[in-house]
mmCIF file of C-alpha atoms in Angstrom:
data_model
loop_
_atom_site.group_PDB
_atom_site.id
_atom_site.type_symbol
_atom_site.label_atom_id
_atom_site.label_comp_id
_atom_site.label_asym_id
_atom_site.label_seq_id
_atom_site.Cartn_x
_atom_site.Cartn_y
_atom_site.Cartn_z
ATOM 1 C CA MET A 269 -3.400 -33.797 15.277
ATOM 2 C CA ILE A 270 -4.954 -34.002 18.730
ATOM 3 C CA THR A 271 -8.478 -35.432 18.671
ATOM 4 C CA THR A 272 -11.331 -35.721 21.164
ATOM 5 C CA ARG A 273 -10.351 -39.388 21.582
ATOM 6 C CA ASP A 274 -6.904 -38.299 22.831
ATOM 7 C CA ILE A 275 -8.534 -36.002 25.392
ATOM 8 C CA ALA A 276 -10.935 -38.750 26.452
ATOM 9 C CA GLU A 277 -8.097 -41.235 26.985
ATOM 10 C CA ARG A 278 -6.130 -38.732 29.059
ATOM 11 C CA LEU A 279 -9.088 -37.975 31.318
ATOM 12 C CA GLY A 280 -10.545 -41.493 31.384
ATOM 13 C CA ILE A 281 -13.957 -40.454 30.090
ATOM 14 C CA SER A 282 -15.938 -41.201 26.931
ATOM 15 C CA VAL A 283 -15.413 -39.417 23.602
ATOM 16 C CA SER A 284 -19.068 -38.358 23.600
ATOM 17 C CA THR A 285 -18.628 -36.704 27.009
ATOM 18 C CA VAL A 286 -15.646 -34.746 25.672
ATOM 19 C CA GLY A 287 -17.635 -33.619 22.654
ATOM 20 C CA ARG A 288 -20.572 -32.499 24.773
ATOM 21 C CA ALA A 289 -18.293 -30.677 27.217
ATOM 22 C CA LEU A 290 -16.605 -28.755 24.390
ATOM 23 C CA ALA A 291 -20.057 -27.866 22.998
ATOM 24 C CA ASP A 292 -21.110 -26.549 26.437
ATOM 25 C CA ASP A 293 -23.892 -29.143 26.710
ATOM 26 C CA THR A 294 -26.057 -28.547 29.796
ATOM 27 C CA ARG A 295 -26.038 -32.298 30.565
ATOM 28 C CA ILE A 296 -22.325 -32.082 31.450
ATOM 29 C CA SER A 297 -21.244 -30.766 34.846
ATOM 30 C CA GLU A 298 -19.229 -27.559 35.083
ATOM 31 C CA GLU A 299 -16.396 -29.471 36.739
ATOM 32 C CA THR A 300 -16.129 -31.888 33.789
ATOM 33 C CA LYS A 301 -16.337 -29.040 31.295
ATOM 34 C CA PHE A 302 -13.469 -27.306 33.076
ATOM 35 C CA ARG A 303 -11.326 -30.459 33.072
ATOM 36 C CA VAL A 304 -12.010 -31.085 29.378
ATOM 37 C CA ARG A 305 -11.259 -27.507 28.328
ATOM 38 C CA GLN A 306 -8.092 -27.409 30.396
ATOM 39 C CA ALA A 307 -6.865 -30.659 28.856
ATOM 40 C CA ALA A 308 -7.790 -29.486 25.368
ATOM 41 C CA SER A 309 -5.804 -26.283 25.871
ATOM 42 C CA GLU A 310 -2.767 -28.080 27.278
ATOM 43 C CA MET A 311 -2.767 -30.672 24.481
ATOM 44 C CA GLY A 312 -3.234 -28.097 21.692
ATOM 45 C CA TYR A 313 -6.622 -29.388 20.550
ATOM 46 C CA VAL A 314 -8.212 -27.528 17.602
ATOM 47 C CA GLY A 315 -11.879 -28.139 16.802
ATOM 48 C CA ASN A 316 -12.553 -29.880 13.504
ATOM 49 C CA ARG A 317 -14.512 -27.167 11.729
ATOM 50 C CA ALA A 318 -14.282 -29.024 8.418
ATOM 51 C CA ALA A 319 -16.235 -31.926 9.881
ATOM 52 C CA ARG A 320 -18.955 -29.591 11.123
ATOM 53 C CA MET A 321 -19.114 -27.940 7.695
ATOM 54 C CA MET A 322 -19.623 -31.349 6.086
ATOM 55 C CA ARG A 323 -22.687 -31.710 8.286
ATOM 56 C CA GLY A 324 -24.053 -28.480 6.750
ATOM 57 C CA ALA A 325 -22.751 -25.821 9.130
ATOM 58 C CA SER A 326 -21.177 -22.647 7.782
ATOM 59 C CA SER A 327 -17.833 -21.357 8.990
ATOM 60 C CA ASN A 328 -17.250 -18.335 11.190
ATOM 61 C CA VAL A 329 -15.341 -16.632 8.357
ATOM 62 C CA VAL A 330 -16.579 -13.525 6.526
ATOM 63 C CA GLY A 331 -15.001 -12.731 3.159
ATOM 64 C CA LEU A 332 -14.005 -9.169 2.245
ATOM 65 C CA VAL A 333 -13.507 -8.772 -1.507
ATOM 66 C CA ILE A 334 -11.824 -5.490 -2.481
ATOM 67 C CA PRO A 335 -10.009 -4.152 -5.563
ATOM 68 C CA ASP A 336 -6.782 -2.809 -4.036
ATOM 69 C CA ILE A 337 -5.372 -3.199 -0.523
ATOM 70 C CA ARG A 338 -2.849 -0.385 -1.234
ATOM 71 C CA ASN A 339 -5.733 2.079 -1.093
ATOM 72 C CA SER A 340 -5.857 3.252 2.514
ATOM 73 C CA PHE A 341 -9.656 3.414 2.341
ATOM 74 C CA TYR A 342 -9.816 -0.342 1.841
ATOM 75 C CA SER A 343 -7.024 -1.204 4.262
ATOM 76 C CA THR A 344 -8.666 0.910 6.969
ATOM 77 C CA ILE A 345 -12.055 -0.656 6.209
ATOM 78 C CA ALA A 346 -10.451 -4.114 6.474
ATOM 79 C CA HIS A 347 -8.877 -3.224 9.821
ATOM 80 C CA GLU A 348 -12.099 -1.837 11.283
ATOM 81 C CA LEU A 349 -14.200 -4.731 9.962
ATOM 82 C CA SER A 350 -11.736 -7.245 11.373
ATOM 83 C CA LYS A 351 -11.999 -5.704 14.849
ATOM 84 C CA ASN A 352 -15.807 -5.629 14.693
ATOM 85 C CA MET A 353 -16.041 -9.195 13.394
ATOM 86 C CA GLU A 354 -13.639 -10.543 15.992
ATOM 87 C CA ALA A 355 -15.720 -9.008 18.761
ATOM 88 C CA GLN A 356 -18.675 -11.022 17.442
ATOM 89 C CA GLY A 357 -16.737 -14.288 17.126
ATOM 90 C CA PHE A 358 -16.081 -14.061 13.391
ATOM 91 C CA GLN A 359 -12.873 -13.887 11.360
ATOM 92 C CA LEU A 360 -12.285 -11.713 8.295
ATOM 93 C CA MET A 361 -10.714 -13.229 5.169
ATOM 94 C CA LEU A 362 -9.305 -10.744 2.647
ATOM 95 C CA SER A 363 -9.418 -11.185 -1.157
ATOM 96 C CA GLU A 364 -7.945 -8.665 -3.640
ATOM 97 C CA THR A 365 -9.292 -8.534 -7.211
ATOM 98 C CA ASP A 366 -7.319 -5.695 -8.856
ATOM 99 C CA ASP A 367 -10.666 -4.843 -10.491
ATOM 100 C CA ASP A 368 -10.490 -8.013 -12.617
ATOM 101 C CA ARG A 369 -13.824 -9.823 -12.779
ATOM 102 C CA THR A 370 -12.207 -13.210 -13.481
ATOM 103 C CA VAL A 371 -10.072 -12.860 -10.353
ATOM 104 C CA GLU A 372 -13.197 -11.751 -8.492
ATOM 105 C CA LEU A 373 -14.989 -14.927 -9.622
ATOM 106 C CA ARG A 374 -12.082 -17.142 -8.579
ATOM 107 C CA HIS A 375 -12.039 -15.644 -5.080
ATOM 108 C CA LEU A 376 -15.802 -15.970 -4.726
ATOM 109 C CA ARG A 377 -15.604 -19.633 -5.733
ATOM 110 C CA GLU A 378 -12.988 -20.271 -3.048
ATOM 111 C CA LEU A 379 -15.002 -18.418 -0.427
ATOM 112 C CA SER A 380 -18.130 -20.354 -1.391
ATOM 113 C CA ALA A 381 -16.283 -23.687 -1.333
ATOM 114 C CA ASN A 382 -15.168 -22.892 2.215
ATOM 115 C CA ARG A 383 -18.780 -22.127 3.211
ATOM 116 C CA VAL A 384 -18.087 -18.607 4.472
ATOM 117 C CA ALA A 385 -20.775 -17.161 6.687
ATOM 118 C CA GLY A 386 -21.047 -14.010 4.558
ATOM 119 C CA VAL A 387 -19.344 -11.735 2.054
ATOM 120 C CA ILE A 388 -18.722 -7.989 1.921
ATOM 121 C CA ILE A 389 -17.758 -7.001 -1.621
ATOM 122 C CA VAL A 390 -16.587 -3.942 -3.529
ATOM 123 C CA PRO A 391 -17.637 -5.271 -6.941
ATOM 124 C CA THR A 392 -15.912 -4.869 -10.272
ATOM 125 C CA ALA A 393 -17.620 -2.844 -13.010
ATOM 126 C CA ARG A 394 -19.169 -5.928 -14.676
ATOM 127 C CA PRO A 395 -19.334 -8.924 -12.312
ATOM 128 C CA HIS A 396 -19.301 -12.336 -14.026
ATOM 129 C CA GLY A 397 -22.648 -14.104 -14.249
ATOM 130 C CA ASP A 398 -21.275 -16.970 -12.142
ATOM 131 C CA SER A 399 -20.273 -14.479 -9.452
ATOM 132 C CA VAL A 400 -23.873 -13.315 -9.320
ATOM 133 C CA LYS A 401 -25.080 -16.908 -8.886
ATOM 134 C CA LEU A 402 -22.571 -17.642 -6.133
ATOM 135 C CA LEU A 403 -23.519 -14.569 -4.123
ATOM 136 C CA ARG A 404 -27.221 -15.423 -4.300
ATOM 137 C CA ALA A 405 -26.466 -18.386 -2.035
ATOM 138 C CA VAL A 406 -24.434 -16.370 0.523
ATOM 139 C CA PRO A 407 -25.507 -13.512 2.808
ATOM 140 C CA HIS A 408 -23.697 -10.520 1.380
ATOM 141 C CA LEU A 409 -23.688 -6.769 0.996
ATOM 142 C CA GLN A 410 -21.991 -4.324 -1.336
ATOM 143 C CA LEU A 411 -19.595 -1.667 -0.100
ATOM 144 C CA LEU A 412 -18.839 1.692 -1.761
ATOM 145 C CA ARG A 413 -19.743 0.440 -5.252
ATOM 146 C CA ARG A 414 -23.148 -0.933 -6.177
ATOM 147 C CA HIS A 415 -24.097 -3.261 -9.031
ATOM 148 C CA PRO A 416 -27.812 -4.054 -9.524
ATOM 149 C CA SER A 417 -27.176 -7.733 -10.278
ATOM 150 C CA LEU A 418 -25.683 -8.297 -6.797
ATOM 151 C CA GLY A 419 -28.716 -7.378 -4.757
ATOM 152 C CA SER A 420 -29.996 -4.307 -2.973
ATOM 153 C CA GLN A 421 -27.994 -4.229 0.266
ATOM 154 C CA TRP A 422 -25.402 -1.467 -0.013
ATOM 155 C CA PHE A 423 -23.240 0.789 2.164
ATOM 156 C CA GLY A 424 -21.712 3.733 0.335
ATOM 157 C CA VAL A 425 -20.699 7.374 0.233
ATOM 158 C CA ASP A 426 -22.640 10.217 -1.358
ATOM 159 C CA ASP A 427 -20.070 10.493 -4.172
ATOM 160 C CA HIS A 428 -22.075 13.044 -6.140
ATOM 161 C CA GLU A 429 -22.343 15.482 -3.250
ATOM 162 C CA ALA A 430 -18.726 14.976 -2.136
ATOM 163 C CA LEU A 431 -17.331 15.948 -5.549
ATOM 164 C CA ARG A 432 -19.899 18.691 -6.044
ATOM 165 C CA ARG A 433 -18.773 20.356 -2.804
ATOM 166 C CA ALA A 434 -15.089 19.916 -3.625
ATOM 167 C CA THR A 435 -15.513 21.499 -7.051
ATOM 168 C CA ALA A 436 -17.825 24.250 -5.766
ATOM 169 C CA HIS A 437 -15.069 25.222 -3.316
ATOM 170 C CA LEU A 438 -12.748 25.961 -6.259
ATOM 171 C CA VAL A 439 -15.463 27.710 -8.268
ATOM 172 C CA ALA A 440 -16.165 29.979 -5.292
ATOM 173 C CA GLN A 441 -12.485 30.942 -5.217
ATOM 174 C CA GLY A 442 -12.727 32.154 -8.808
ATOM 175 C CA HIS A 443 -11.313 29.245 -10.801
ATOM 176 C CA THR A 444 -12.859 29.025 -14.254
ATOM 177 C CA ARG A 445 -10.734 26.237 -15.708
ATOM 178 C CA ILE A 446 -10.672 23.129 -13.497
ATOM 179 C CA GLY A 447 -9.252 19.693 -14.206
ATOM 180 C CA TYR A 448 -10.821 16.477 -12.896
ATOM 181 C CA LEU A 449 -9.031 13.129 -12.611
ATOM 182 C CA GLY A 450 -11.298 10.243 -11.676
ATOM 183 C CA GLY A 451 -12.357 6.668 -12.267
ATOM 184 C CA PRO A 452 -14.195 5.471 -15.388
ATOM 185 C CA VAL A 453 -17.941 5.951 -15.682
ATOM 186 C CA GLU A 454 -18.372 2.162 -15.937
ATOM 187 C CA LEU A 455 -17.876 2.164 -12.162
ATOM 188 C CA PRO A 456 -20.862 3.631 -10.291
ATOM 189 C CA THR A 457 -18.514 5.622 -8.050
ATOM 190 C CA GLY A 458 -16.742 7.051 -11.114
ATOM 191 C CA ALA A 459 -20.026 8.038 -12.752
ATOM 192 C CA GLU A 460 -21.398 9.721 -9.618
ATOM 193 C CA ARG A 461 -18.201 11.648 -8.869
ATOM 194 C CA LEU A 462 -17.999 12.950 -12.440
ATOM 195 C CA ARG A 463 -21.656 13.934 -12.246
ATOM 196 C CA GLY A 464 -20.972 15.883 -9.040
ATOM 197 C CA PHE A 465 -17.999 17.646 -10.646
ATOM 198 C CA ARG A 466 -20.068 18.754 -13.639
ATOM 199 C CA ALA A 467 -23.005 19.784 -11.443
ATOM 200 C CA ALA A 468 -20.773 22.222 -9.525
ATOM 201 C CA LEU A 469 -19.541 23.807 -12.762
ATOM 202 C CA GLN A 470 -23.116 24.234 -13.971
ATOM 203 C CA GLU A 471 -24.271 25.671 -10.645
ATOM 204 C CA GLY A 472 -21.346 28.122 -10.786
ATOM 205 C CA GLY A 473 -22.433 29.364 -14.207
ATOM 206 C CA LEU A 474 -19.432 27.859 -16.005
ATOM 207 C CA PRO A 475 -19.649 26.186 -19.420
ATOM 208 C CA ASP A 476 -18.861 22.490 -19.904
ATOM 209 C CA GLU A 477 -15.528 23.471 -21.489
ATOM 210 C CA ALA A 478 -14.428 24.845 -18.096
ATOM 211 C CA GLY A 479 -13.963 21.264 -16.916
ATOM 212 C CA LEU A 480 -11.018 19.272 -18.286
ATOM 213 C CA VAL A 481 -11.706 15.597 -17.596
ATOM 214 C CA GLU A 482 -9.236 12.698 -17.449
ATOM 215 C CA LEU A 483 -10.657 9.289 -16.534
ATOM 216 C CA GLY A 484 -8.778 6.067 -15.874
ATOM 217 C CA PRO A 485 -8.223 3.137 -13.490
ATOM 218 C CA PRO A 486 -8.830 4.462 -9.961
ATOM 219 C CA SER A 487 -6.022 2.328 -8.520
ATOM 220 C CA SER A 488 -3.355 3.554 -10.961
ATOM 221 C CA THR A 489 -0.956 6.249 -9.782
ATOM 222 C CA GLU A 490 0.837 6.005 -13.136
ATOM 223 C CA HIS A 491 -2.348 6.959 -14.980
ATOM 224 C CA SER A 492 -2.790 10.030 -12.781
ATOM 225 C CA ARG A 493 0.838 11.088 -13.270
ATOM 226 C CA GLN A 494 0.462 10.929 -17.039
ATOM 227 C CA ALA A 495 -2.952 12.606 -16.918
ATOM 228 C CA VAL A 496 -1.762 15.589 -14.886
ATOM 229 C CA ARG A 497 1.169 16.071 -17.277
ATOM 230 C CA ARG A 498 -1.260 16.180 -20.201
ATOM 231 C CA LEU A 499 -3.441 18.714 -18.437
ATOM 232 C CA LEU A 500 -0.595 21.005 -17.415
ATOM 233 C CA ASP A 501 1.026 20.829 -20.856
ATOM 234 C CA ALA A 502 -2.205 21.901 -22.589
ATOM 235 C CA PRO A 503 -2.246 25.311 -24.368
ATOM 236 C CA SER A 504 -4.727 26.518 -21.738
ATOM 237 C CA PRO A 505 -4.045 24.432 -18.642
ATOM 238 C CA PRO A 506 -6.320 24.369 -15.587
ATOM 239 C CA THR A 507 -5.627 26.556 -12.589
ATOM 240 C CA ALA A 508 -7.066 23.929 -10.234
ATOM 241 C CA LEU A 509 -7.472 20.159 -9.965
ATOM 242 C CA VAL A 510 -10.113 17.987 -8.306
ATOM 243 C CA LEU A 511 -9.213 14.333 -7.768
ATOM 244 C CA GLY A 512 -11.606 11.402 -7.590
ATOM 245 C CA SER A 513 -9.624 8.599 -5.927
ATOM 246 C CA VAL A 514 -6.947 8.132 -3.291
ATOM 247 C CA GLN A 515 -4.443 6.584 -5.703
ATOM 248 C CA HIS A 516 -5.026 9.368 -8.246
ATOM 249 C CA THR A 517 -4.353 11.865 -5.473
ATOM 250 C CA LEU A 518 -1.064 10.190 -4.572
ATOM 251 C CA GLY A 519 0.051 10.113 -8.205
ATOM 252 C CA VAL A 520 -0.822 13.757 -8.807
ATOM 253 C CA LEU A 521 0.936 14.962 -5.665
ATOM 254 C CA GLU A 522 4.089 13.088 -6.678
ATOM 255 C CA GLU A 523 4.023 14.502 -10.203
ATOM 256 C CA VAL A 524 3.204 18.053 -9.151
ATOM 257 C CA ALA A 525 6.152 17.981 -6.753
ATOM 258 C CA ARG A 526 8.422 16.561 -9.453
ATOM 259 C CA LEU A 527 7.396 19.260 -11.922
ATOM 260 C CA GLY A 528 7.965 21.966 -9.339
ATOM 261 C CA ALA A 529 4.538 23.544 -9.728
ATOM 262 C CA LYS A 530 3.735 25.864 -6.829
ATOM 263 C CA VAL A 531 0.664 24.886 -4.817
ATOM 264 C CA PRO A 532 -1.525 26.873 -4.411
ATOM 265 C CA GLY A 533 0.223 29.832 -6.114
ATOM 266 C CA GLU A 534 0.189 28.271 -9.582
ATOM 267 C CA LEU A 535 -2.151 25.338 -9.078
ATOM 268 C CA SER A 536 -4.854 24.637 -6.500
ATOM 269 C CA VAL A 537 -5.481 20.981 -5.629
ATOM 270 C CA VAL A 538 -8.360 19.191 -3.895
ATOM 271 C CA GLY A 539 -7.610 15.544 -3.117
ATOM 272 C CA PHE A 540 -9.760 12.538 -2.329
ATOM 273 C CA GLY A 541 -9.503 10.678 0.969
ATOM 274 C CA ASP A 542 -7.364 11.768 3.874
ATOM 275 C CA GLU A 543 -4.141 9.780 4.005
ATOM 276 C CA PRO A 544 -1.967 10.315 7.107
ATOM 277 C CA GLY A 545 0.514 12.424 5.113
ATOM 278 C CA PHE A 546 -2.021 14.697 3.429
ATOM 279 C CA SER A 547 -2.212 17.096 6.368
ATOM 280 C CA TRP A 548 1.493 17.925 6.143
ATOM 281 C CA TRP A 549 2.025 17.629 2.380
ATOM 282 C CA GLY A 550 3.201 21.050 1.156
ATOM 283 C CA PRO A 551 0.813 23.642 2.563
ATOM 284 C CA GLY A 552 -1.542 20.867 3.726
ATOM 285 C CA LEU A 553 -3.900 19.207 1.261
ATOM 286 C CA THR A 554 -7.517 20.287 1.012
ATOM 287 C CA THR A 555 -9.335 17.005 0.460
ATOM 288 C CA VAL A 556 -12.571 15.019 0.596
ATOM 289 C CA GLY A 557 -12.735 13.160 3.909
ATOM 290 C CA LEU A 558 -14.451 9.754 3.988
ATOM 291 C CA PRO A 559 -16.346 8.301 6.996
ATOM 292 C CA VAL A 560 -14.358 5.057 6.976
ATOM 293 C CA GLN A 561 -14.841 3.941 10.591
ATOM 294 C CA GLU A 562 -18.554 4.685 10.519
ATOM 295 C CA MET A 563 -19.053 2.713 7.308
ATOM 296 C CA ALA A 564 -17.077 -0.270 8.606
ATOM 297 C CA THR A 565 -19.043 -0.376 11.843
ATOM 298 C CA GLY A 566 -22.333 -0.106 9.974
ATOM 299 C CA CYS A 567 -21.384 -2.925 7.584
ATOM 300 C CA ALA A 568 -20.334 -5.209 10.416
ATOM 301 C CA LEU A 569 -23.430 -4.606 12.527
ATOM 302 C CA TRP A 570 -25.778 -5.111 9.580
ATOM 303 C CA LEU A 571 -24.117 -8.348 8.495
ATOM 304 C CA MET A 572 -23.983 -9.712 12.048
ATOM 305 C CA ARG A 573 -27.703 -9.049 12.426
ATOM 306 C CA ARG A 574 -28.350 -10.728 9.083
ATOM 307 C CA LEU A 575 -26.331 -13.822 10.055
ATOM 308 C CA ARG A 576 -28.073 -14.170 13.401
ATOM 309 C CA THR A 577 -31.655 -13.550 12.290
ATOM 310 C CA GLN A 578 -31.289 -15.291 8.888
ATOM 311 C CA PRO A 579 -34.383 -13.730 7.296
ATOM 312 C CA GLU A 580 -35.814 -15.722 4.410
ATOM 313 C CA ASN A 581 -36.158 -12.668 2.177
ATOM 314 C CA ASP A 582 -33.910 -9.662 2.632
ATOM 315 C CA GLY A 583 -35.502 -6.398 1.638
ATOM 316 C CA PRO A 584 -33.563 -3.513 0.102
ATOM 317 C CA TYR A 585 -31.206 -1.724 2.463
ATOM 318 C CA THR A 586 -29.147 1.352 1.647
ATOM 319 C CA SER A 587 -26.842 3.332 3.913
ATOM 320 C CA VAL A 588 -25.355 6.493 2.389
ATOM 321 C CA SER A 589 -22.686 8.302 4.397
ATOM 322 C CA PRO A 590 -21.770 11.922 3.640
ATOM 323 C CA GLY A 591 -18.222 12.896 2.805
ATOM 324 C CA SER A 592 -16.690 16.074 4.183
ATOM 325 C CA LEU A 593 -14.503 18.789 2.700
ATOM 326 C CA ILE A 594 -11.369 19.234 4.804
ATOM 327 C CA GLU A 595 -9.973 22.675 3.996
ATOM 328 C CA ARG A 596 -6.229 23.206 4.313
ATOM 329 C CA GLY A 597 -3.693 25.271 2.383
ATOM 330 C CA SER A 598 -3.614 23.710 -1.105
ATOM 331 C CA THR A 599 -6.352 25.897 -2.602
ATOM 332 C CA ALA A 600 -6.458 29.653 -3.255
ATOM 333 C CA PRO A 601 -7.820 32.041 -5.885
ATOM 334 C CA PRO A 602 -6.072 31.674 -9.263
ATOM 335 C CA GLY A 603 -2.791 33.541 -9.273
ATOM 336 C CA GLY A 604 -2.039 34.202 -12.946
ATOM 337 C CA ARG A 605 -0.037 32.171 -15.420
ATOM 338 C CA GLN A 606 0.141 28.432 -14.973
ATOM 339 C CA ARG A 607 3.626 26.955 -15.373
ATOM 340 C CA THR A 608 5.049 23.455 -15.185
ATOM 341 C CA ARG A 609 8.758 22.704 -15.052
ATOM 342 C CA ARG A 610 10.501 19.835 -16.780
ATOM 343 C CA GLY A 611 14.239 19.662 -16.375
ATOM 344 C CA GLY A 612 14.521 23.352 -15.593
ATOM 345 C CA SER A 613 12.355 24.593 -18.490
ATOM 346 C CA SER A 614 8.858 25.987 -18.229
ATOM 347 C CA SER A 615 5.832 25.504 -20.419
ATOM 348 C CA GLY A 616 2.205 26.472 -20.108
ATOM 349 C CA GLY A 617 -0.349 29.088 -20.962
ATOM 350 C CA GLU A 618 -2.982 31.336 -19.528
#
C-alpha cells in the first residue's frame, strides 16, 4: 500500500508537508499541492480513512437499509439516492433485510461499527431494541415506513389517500365486490393502505362485505398468486382487484395471465407502483404511481443538511408525498359472470 512516506521520498519533502498538501492546508503553496496530488495519483495513493475514523471522524458513507432490492421502488430510490449522495461527496452503502428484524440489527451493527455518516432506513414491523439504541447515535431518517421508536424524521407516501382513490375509481365504475391484496397491518404502510381501501367502500355506500381482503408479505409474489386464486375460486368472486404492493401486483398479473382471465372484460385490476412493463401489459395497467425521484431527492437533501449543520436536537420532520392514479385500460364497468380457467376448465360465480 502506498503511503504518504512513499510520496514524500519520491518528491524529497517531509511527510508532514505531504499530509498538509493532501488536506489542502493553506500553509502549503499551490505548486507543492499540485506536485503532491499528481504524485499521489500516479502512485495509486488511497487516503487512510480508517486512521481518521480512529481519531473520531465519521466516514463519508451513508447506509440505506431496505427490505427488498427486487422491488423497483427501492432499487429506483437507491439509484436516485446514490446520485444525490455522490454529488455531495458521499457514498451509498446498501443493506437488504428481507423484513427480518435480526438481519436488520446485524446490518445496523456493521454500519455503526464502520462509523457511517448517516442511515436511511425502511424499518421492519418491530425493530429490535438494540437497533433502536444504535440509531439513536447516528443521524438517520425513516423512508416509506415509520416506527415511533426510531424517531420522528420520516419521508413517506400518503398511503391512505392513494388506496382510497384507487378503490374509489372501481366503485365509480359500478363494482360492488372488490378484492384487495396488501401487506399486513403490522406494517404502517399495510395498515394505512387497507384503511384507504375500506374508506372508499364506505364512501361509495358499500357494506364491509363488498371488500374481500387478503393480506400477506408485501415482497412475496407467491403469496399474491395464491391469494388471487383463492379470491377467484370463491363462490362469489370479485369483479375487480386493488393491489397494495409492487410485488403483489407482479404476482397477480402473472397468475391472471396464467388463468386466462380477461382484463378488463371479466376482471378489472388496479396495480401499485408503475414498473416499466405496466404500461404495455395487456390493455395497459391502471395503477398507483409513486413519486420516487421526488422522495429520493428530498431524503438526500434533508440528510445532507443534517450532516452539515449537526443540530444538537432534531425536531420532528415529516414529508408526505401524494401518489397518483394512472388510468389505462385494465379497468372497466363489471361485465357479467366472473370466470377463471385452470387447464381448460372454468369455475366461478356471479
